[in-house]
Amino acid sequence: MKTGKAENRQGFFSGRDMGRAAIGKGSMEKTAMALLEIRDLHAAVDGHEILKGVNLTVNAGEVHSIMGPNGSGKSTLSSVLARRDTYEVTGGSVLFNGKNLLAMEPEEAACEGVFLAFQYPVEIPGIGNAYFLRSAVNAVRKYRGQDELDAMDFLPLYKERMKLLEMDEKFMNRSVNEGFSGGEKKRNEILQMAMLEPKLAILDEADSGLDIDALRIVSGGVNALRNPDRAFLVITHYQRLLNTIKPDFVHVLVDGKIARSGGPELALELEETGYGWAEAEQTQALSA
Amino acid sequence: MSSSTETIRELAAQEYKWGFVTEVDEDRVPKGLNEEIVRLISTRKGEPEWLLAWRLNALRRWFQMEREAGAPAWANLKIAPIDYQEIVYYSAPKKRPALESLDQVDPEILKTYEKLGIPLEEQKRLAGVAPTQTPKIAIDAVFDSVSVATTFKDKLAEMGVIFCSFSEAVKNHPDLVKKYLGSVVPPTDNFYAALNAAVFTDGSFVYVPKGVRCPMELSTYFRINAAETGQFERTLIVADEGAVVSYLEGCTAPIRDTNQLHAAVVELVALDDAQIKYSTVQNWYPGDKEGRGGIYNFVTKRGKCAGRNAKISWTQVETGSAITWKYPSCILQGDNSVGEFYSVALTNNRQQADTGTKMIHIGKNTRSTIVSKGISAGHGQNTYRGQVKILPGAEGARNYTQCDSLLIGDQCGAHTFPYIDVRNPTAQMEHEASTSKIGEDQLFYLRQRGLKTEDAVSMIVNGFCKTVFKELPMEFAVEAQKLLGVSLEGSVG
Ligand SMILES: Nc1ncnc2c1ncn2[C@@H]1O[C@H](COP(=O)(O)OP(=O)(O)OP(=O)(O)O)[C@@H](O)[C@H]1O
Ligand SMILES: [Mg+2]
């Protein structure tokens, strides 16, 4: 359960985070309550059952990677956790920070600290990035009883974090994701995550479509955001992302269920073997 | 889907915020439309003989139109027949202000304008306290049928700018009124224009002399208060050679469960090198969710670029009214003249809008731009109707039209009818059109970042309207954004 990586987590975001990182190991000791507790989760889209009994426990400070073949339900799981209402939960339970996540609206879940970096970020024409993100940050701050930030407070923070993600300031006033390249969209997702400071960050294929530099920048951003109070669910198909974002656990989702779990070595093994074994098991199960 | 639909239903329960009624004594003429009523209106207003004759002529033409064809039926609107004899054509607050000083205005009326966020009194005070500071906006306020107060008149007069109520203009500047009244929208232009010409009661008049750049925004605020009355105002703006003026109108009305008629006429004249920018934020009472009540808004707005290099720009944000029938247009007569039309029209619940523009290219190298953003929600029906006409003499004319519709929910409708008539082969025409739905993916994206559904919807809609909002004067762009948010309450389904 120990990650012991506190020393890597330079507090890129705020003095507060840095302070916590320094005392990070201490908070790792507590095992009282998991940050995310998924029990026998079933979910359907348009009447098709996609998730067929997912179990997963994630503690604060941990990084879990979820892998698995196309169509196995990874994006479905992240959408359900973010409370997208086109996904119907047909069974099971999810506790987030001790609260019933499944009873929350998407904006409530977001304000409680669930962040989803989208596999396919959405374009919002006519709305500037800075304006959008300040509205979002303020919605979250308001929910948490903090003062809202005016443009003067917000912009310096925003610019600083743009620099860390090596994004040009000209993106600030461009419409949200409109005309962005695939890689720029992904970087913009990580930038939003950095500003919103979530407790649980779900990255759905944050690495797809990235060139080598962008991959370095995105994974660097994620690493900088790691801290003992924050957990990550990193959905990916490739080991290369996990070389830099070193996960504590790797899970393989197959046909709506977690088929295997293990340490980082499981990802390496999958790289070698692929998912053939899982399909074989499935056929066996079906014929039995 | 279910949860966002619910939030939106809750919002739908919110009501029109400008729907209060002010208690003032009214001086009104009896119901009905006939020569006697027109004479009565003219007498009440102490008008000269020529104007009465002009009105009576219009009335005769209106009766003829009504007999022969009735109200125009070509628009994509379902309208219950209107009984023109059941309408009161003139209503005025009884304590007639002397118009010299705000102190003589009925305090109830001033309170009304304050509630609506138009601090006439405040402006006056500020102007008095700090006379060196140039005020940003001068306001003419029209309450039911008459203008009750015009601010900063003296300040404007120093530069030769005339900004006053139409009635005052008739008294004090008869030559200007006589010269331009009906020169762009003749009394016989159409059914509603004829009606307006016969019974119009007041409105604003602006004249900006040669070479003068008007130092502040001019603004008229229209308020319908009395029951069973129609409002028929008439606005005339003349920008002499090289003059520049920006004008804004806003309008609201109380909640009433019967329909009320508003049939206004606006005429703009821009001479050589003159520029007129006319912005409207229309928020008449739209009726309730079932479509009871609301203003019938039949408006004729037209500008003439009479001189070379003249420019007329219309920007409208139409969120109110049960029915909107409105086509602010430009006659591009002078060579190199420019016409623009930027429009946001929103229909929610049972609202219907048939709106657009006409650009008539007569002069050489005339250019026009049309940007229309239609938003339909609830059971709203939104129609864009536009005509671009290039006459044989309009060498090198150019038009760009962009026409976008946004649908919220699946019970509303968006329709576009672009008519193009090109009679000169050198014309360059560009037309773009799109129809989109507010995507569940967009809503979810914004909500995932912490925004409430209603804020997410209004953010998406504001983004959609951005190219139009940026044409509005700064203060009003903010106003318009808020208004759109409020008007959208009860959308998506
Ligand atoms: N509306 C729908 N109707 C029926 N099936 C659907 C619908 N939406 C998604 N699915 C199916 O659900 C399954 C899971 O999809 P999901 O996007 O969760 O997979 P994934 O594991 O993220 O795949 P990838 O690795 O390709 O991103 C797929 O087989 C998909 O086709
Ligand atoms: Mg996926």
Short mmCIF file of C-alpha atoms in Angstrom, two decimals, chain B residues 141-331:
data_model
loop_
_atom_site.label_atom_id
_atom_site.label_comp_id
_atom_site.label_asym_id
_atom_site.label_seq_id
_atom_site.Cartn_x
_atom_site.Cartn_y
_atom_site.Cartn_z
CA ALA B 141 -37.88 57.18 -21.52
CA VAL B 142 -41.21 56.38 -23.14
CA PHE B 143 -43.94 55.28 -20.75
CA ASP B 144 -46.97 53.87 -22.55
CA SER B 145 -47.58 56.37 -25.23
CA VAL B 146 -45.53 59.37 -24.19
CA SER B 147 -41.98 60.30 -23.56
CA VAL B 148 -41.59 61.17 -19.88
CA ALA B 149 -38.03 62.28 -19.58
CA THR B 150 -35.00 62.84 -21.72
CA THR B 151 -31.67 63.23 -19.97
CA PHE B 152 -28.59 65.24 -20.91
CA LYS B 153 -30.41 67.28 -23.52
CA ASP B 154 -28.50 70.44 -22.69
CA LYS B 155 -25.16 68.75 -22.85
CA LEU B 156 -25.98 67.38 -26.30
CA ALA B 157 -27.40 70.68 -27.49
CA GLU B 158 -23.99 72.30 -26.98
CA MET B 159 -22.76 70.17 -29.85
CA GLY B 160 -25.85 70.74 -31.90
CA VAL B 161 -27.17 67.23 -31.33
CA ILE B 162 -30.93 67.10 -31.04
CA PHE B 163 -32.21 64.26 -28.88
CA CYS B 164 -35.80 64.62 -27.77
CA SER B 165 -39.19 63.02 -27.87
CA PHE B 166 -40.91 62.89 -31.22
CA SER B 167 -43.66 65.27 -30.00
CA GLU B 168 -41.11 67.87 -29.05
CA ALA B 169 -39.37 67.50 -32.38
CA VAL B 170 -42.66 68.18 -34.15
CA LYS B 171 -43.00 71.41 -32.14
CA ASN B 172 -39.39 72.58 -32.13
CA HIS B 173 -37.89 71.19 -35.31
CA PRO B 174 -40.81 70.88 -37.72
CA ASP B 175 -38.68 71.37 -40.84
CA LEU B 176 -36.43 68.43 -40.05
CA VAL B 177 -39.37 66.22 -39.16
CA LYS B 178 -41.28 67.21 -42.28
CA LYS B 179 -38.26 66.57 -44.47
CA TYR B 180 -37.50 63.06 -43.19
CA LEU B 181 -40.71 61.62 -41.71
CA GLY B 182 -41.85 58.77 -43.93
CA SER B 183 -38.87 59.17 -46.24
CA VAL B 184 -37.58 55.67 -45.47
CA VAL B 185 -40.75 53.91 -44.34
CA PRO B 186 -43.66 55.53 -46.17
CA PRO B 187 -47.06 55.32 -44.45
CA THR B 188 -48.20 52.89 -47.12
CA ASP B 189 -45.21 50.58 -46.76
CA ASN B 190 -47.07 47.77 -45.04
CA PHE B 191 -50.07 47.03 -42.88
CA TYR B 192 -48.41 47.74 -39.53
CA ALA B 193 -46.47 50.72 -40.80
CA ALA B 194 -49.72 52.26 -42.00
CA LEU B 195 -51.34 51.58 -38.63
CA ASN B 196 -48.38 53.17 -36.87
CA ALA B 197 -48.45 56.24 -39.13
CA ALA B 198 -52.11 56.78 -38.27
CA VAL B 199 -51.92 56.41 -34.50
CA PHE B 200 -48.28 56.77 -33.44
CA THR B 201 -48.07 58.57 -30.17
CA ASP B 202 -44.47 59.31 -29.39
CA GLY B 203 -40.95 58.04 -29.74
CA SER B 204 -37.51 59.51 -30.06
CA PHE B 205 -36.01 61.95 -32.48
CA VAL B 206 -32.30 62.35 -33.12
CA TYR B 207 -30.46 64.72 -35.39
CA VAL B 208 -26.68 64.79 -35.44
CA PRO B 209 -25.33 67.74 -37.46
CA LYS B 210 -22.56 67.70 -40.05
CA GLY B 211 -19.25 66.35 -38.87
CA VAL B 212 -20.36 65.78 -35.28
CA ARG B 213 -19.49 62.59 -33.50
CA CYS B 214 -22.16 62.21 -30.83
CA PRO B 215 -20.27 62.20 -27.52
CA MET B 216 -22.39 59.60 -25.76
CA GLU B 217 -24.65 56.65 -26.41
CA LEU B 218 -28.24 57.71 -26.97
CA SER B 219 -30.81 55.40 -25.52
CA THR B 220 -34.57 55.07 -25.40
CA TYR B 221 -36.32 52.93 -22.89
CA PHE B 222 -39.82 51.79 -23.78
CA ARG B 223 -42.26 50.59 -21.18
CA ILE B 224 -45.81 49.45 -21.78
CA ASN B 225 -47.77 49.80 -18.55
CA ALA B 226 -51.48 50.37 -19.17
CA ALA B 227 -53.78 47.42 -19.89
CA GLU B 228 -55.51 46.96 -23.25
CA THR B 229 -53.39 49.58 -24.90
CA GLY B 230 -51.21 49.25 -27.89
CA GLN B 231 -47.89 50.96 -28.12
CA PHE B 232 -47.10 52.68 -31.37
CA GLU B 233 -43.93 54.63 -31.18
CA ARG B 234 -42.01 56.16 -33.99
CA THR B 235 -38.31 56.86 -34.02
CA LEU B 236 -36.46 58.97 -36.54
CA ILE B 237 -32.68 59.32 -36.57
CA VAL B 238 -30.86 61.52 -39.03
CA ALA B 239 -27.07 61.61 -39.24
CA ASP B 240 -25.94 64.48 -41.41
CA GLU B 241 -22.73 64.36 -43.49
CA GLY B 242 -19.86 62.82 -41.56
CA ALA B 243 -21.89 62.47 -38.36
CA VAL B 244 -21.54 59.42 -36.11
CA VAL B 245 -24.10 58.20 -33.61
CA SER B 246 -24.82 55.07 -31.59
CA TYR B 247 -28.33 54.50 -30.35
CA LEU B 248 -29.81 51.83 -28.13
CA GLU B 249 -33.34 50.88 -27.27
CA GLY B 250 -34.61 48.62 -24.53
CA CYS B 251 -38.15 47.53 -23.77
CA THR B 252 -40.19 45.72 -21.11
CA ALA B 253 -43.83 45.29 -20.21
CA PRO B 254 -45.89 44.00 -17.25
CA ILE B 255 -47.27 40.48 -17.13
CA ARG B 256 -50.82 40.42 -18.47
CA ASP B 257 -52.77 37.42 -19.66
CA THR B 258 -54.10 39.12 -22.76
CA ASN B 259 -51.96 39.95 -25.74
CA GLN B 260 -50.88 43.50 -26.29
CA LEU B 261 -49.95 45.03 -29.59
CA HIS B 262 -46.72 46.88 -30.25
CA ALA B 263 -46.31 48.25 -33.75
CA ALA B 264 -43.37 50.60 -34.02
CA VAL B 265 -41.62 52.24 -36.91
CA VAL B 266 -37.96 53.24 -36.93
CA GLU B 267 -36.43 55.26 -39.75
CA LEU B 268 -32.72 55.96 -40.08
CA VAL B 269 -31.14 58.32 -42.57
CA ALA B 270 -27.37 58.44 -43.05
CA LEU B 271 -25.98 61.07 -45.42
CA ASP B 272 -22.47 61.11 -46.96
CA ASP B 273 -19.85 59.50 -44.70
CA ALA B 274 -22.31 59.27 -41.80
CA GLN B 275 -22.55 56.27 -39.50
CA ILE B 276 -25.50 55.06 -37.45
CA LYS B 277 -25.29 52.13 -35.11
CA TYR B 278 -28.68 51.03 -33.80
CA SER B 279 -28.83 48.40 -31.07
CA THR B 280 -31.93 46.82 -29.60
CA VAL B 281 -32.37 44.69 -26.53
CA GLN B 282 -35.98 43.63 -26.81
CA ASN B 283 -37.48 42.07 -23.74
CA TRP B 284 -41.23 42.62 -23.97
CA TYR B 285 -43.29 40.22 -21.89
CA PRO B 286 -43.15 36.87 -23.77
CA GLY B 287 -46.31 35.30 -22.37
CA ASP B 288 -46.45 32.38 -19.96
CA LYS B 289 -45.39 28.78 -20.51
CA GLU B 290 -48.72 27.86 -22.12
CA GLY B 291 -48.51 30.86 -24.40
CA ARG B 292 -51.07 33.02 -22.60
CA GLY B 293 -50.50 36.74 -22.93
CA GLY B 294 -47.38 38.40 -24.21
CA ILE B 295 -46.66 41.24 -26.58
CA TYR B 296 -47.29 41.01 -30.30
CA ASN B 297 -44.31 42.82 -31.69
CA PHE B 298 -44.78 43.99 -35.28
CA VAL B 299 -42.03 46.39 -36.09
CA THR B 300 -40.82 48.06 -39.26
CA LYS B 301 -37.23 49.22 -39.04
CA ARG B 302 -35.36 50.50 -42.01
CA GLY B 303 -32.32 52.60 -42.65
CA LYS B 304 -31.27 54.44 -45.75
CA CYS B 305 -27.63 54.99 -46.57
CA ALA B 306 -28.54 57.98 -48.68
CA GLY B 307 -25.00 59.26 -49.15
CA ARG B 308 -21.65 57.93 -50.29
CA ASN B 309 -19.65 55.89 -47.76
CA ALA B 310 -22.54 55.91 -45.32
CA LYS B 311 -22.86 53.04 -42.88
CA ILE B 312 -25.84 51.68 -40.99
CA SER B 313 -25.47 48.85 -38.55
CA TRP B 314 -28.36 47.08 -36.82
CA THR B 315 -27.71 44.88 -33.82
CA GLN B 316 -30.64 43.22 -32.13
CA VAL B 317 -31.07 40.88 -29.22
CA GLU B 318 -34.66 39.68 -29.28
CA THR B 319 -35.60 37.62 -26.26
CA GLY B 320 -39.09 38.83 -25.40
CA SER B 321 -42.54 39.07 -27.05
CA ALA B 322 -45.01 36.29 -27.79
CA ILE B 323 -44.65 37.12 -31.46
CA THR B 324 -41.84 38.96 -33.16
CA TRP B 325 -42.25 40.16 -36.74
CA LYS B 326 -39.29 42.32 -37.51
CA TYR B 327 -36.85 42.88 -40.38
CA PRO B 328 -34.44 45.77 -39.78
CA SER B 329 -33.23 46.60 -43.25
CA CYS B 330 -30.80 48.77 -45.16
CA ILE B 331 -31.23 50.58 -48.43
#
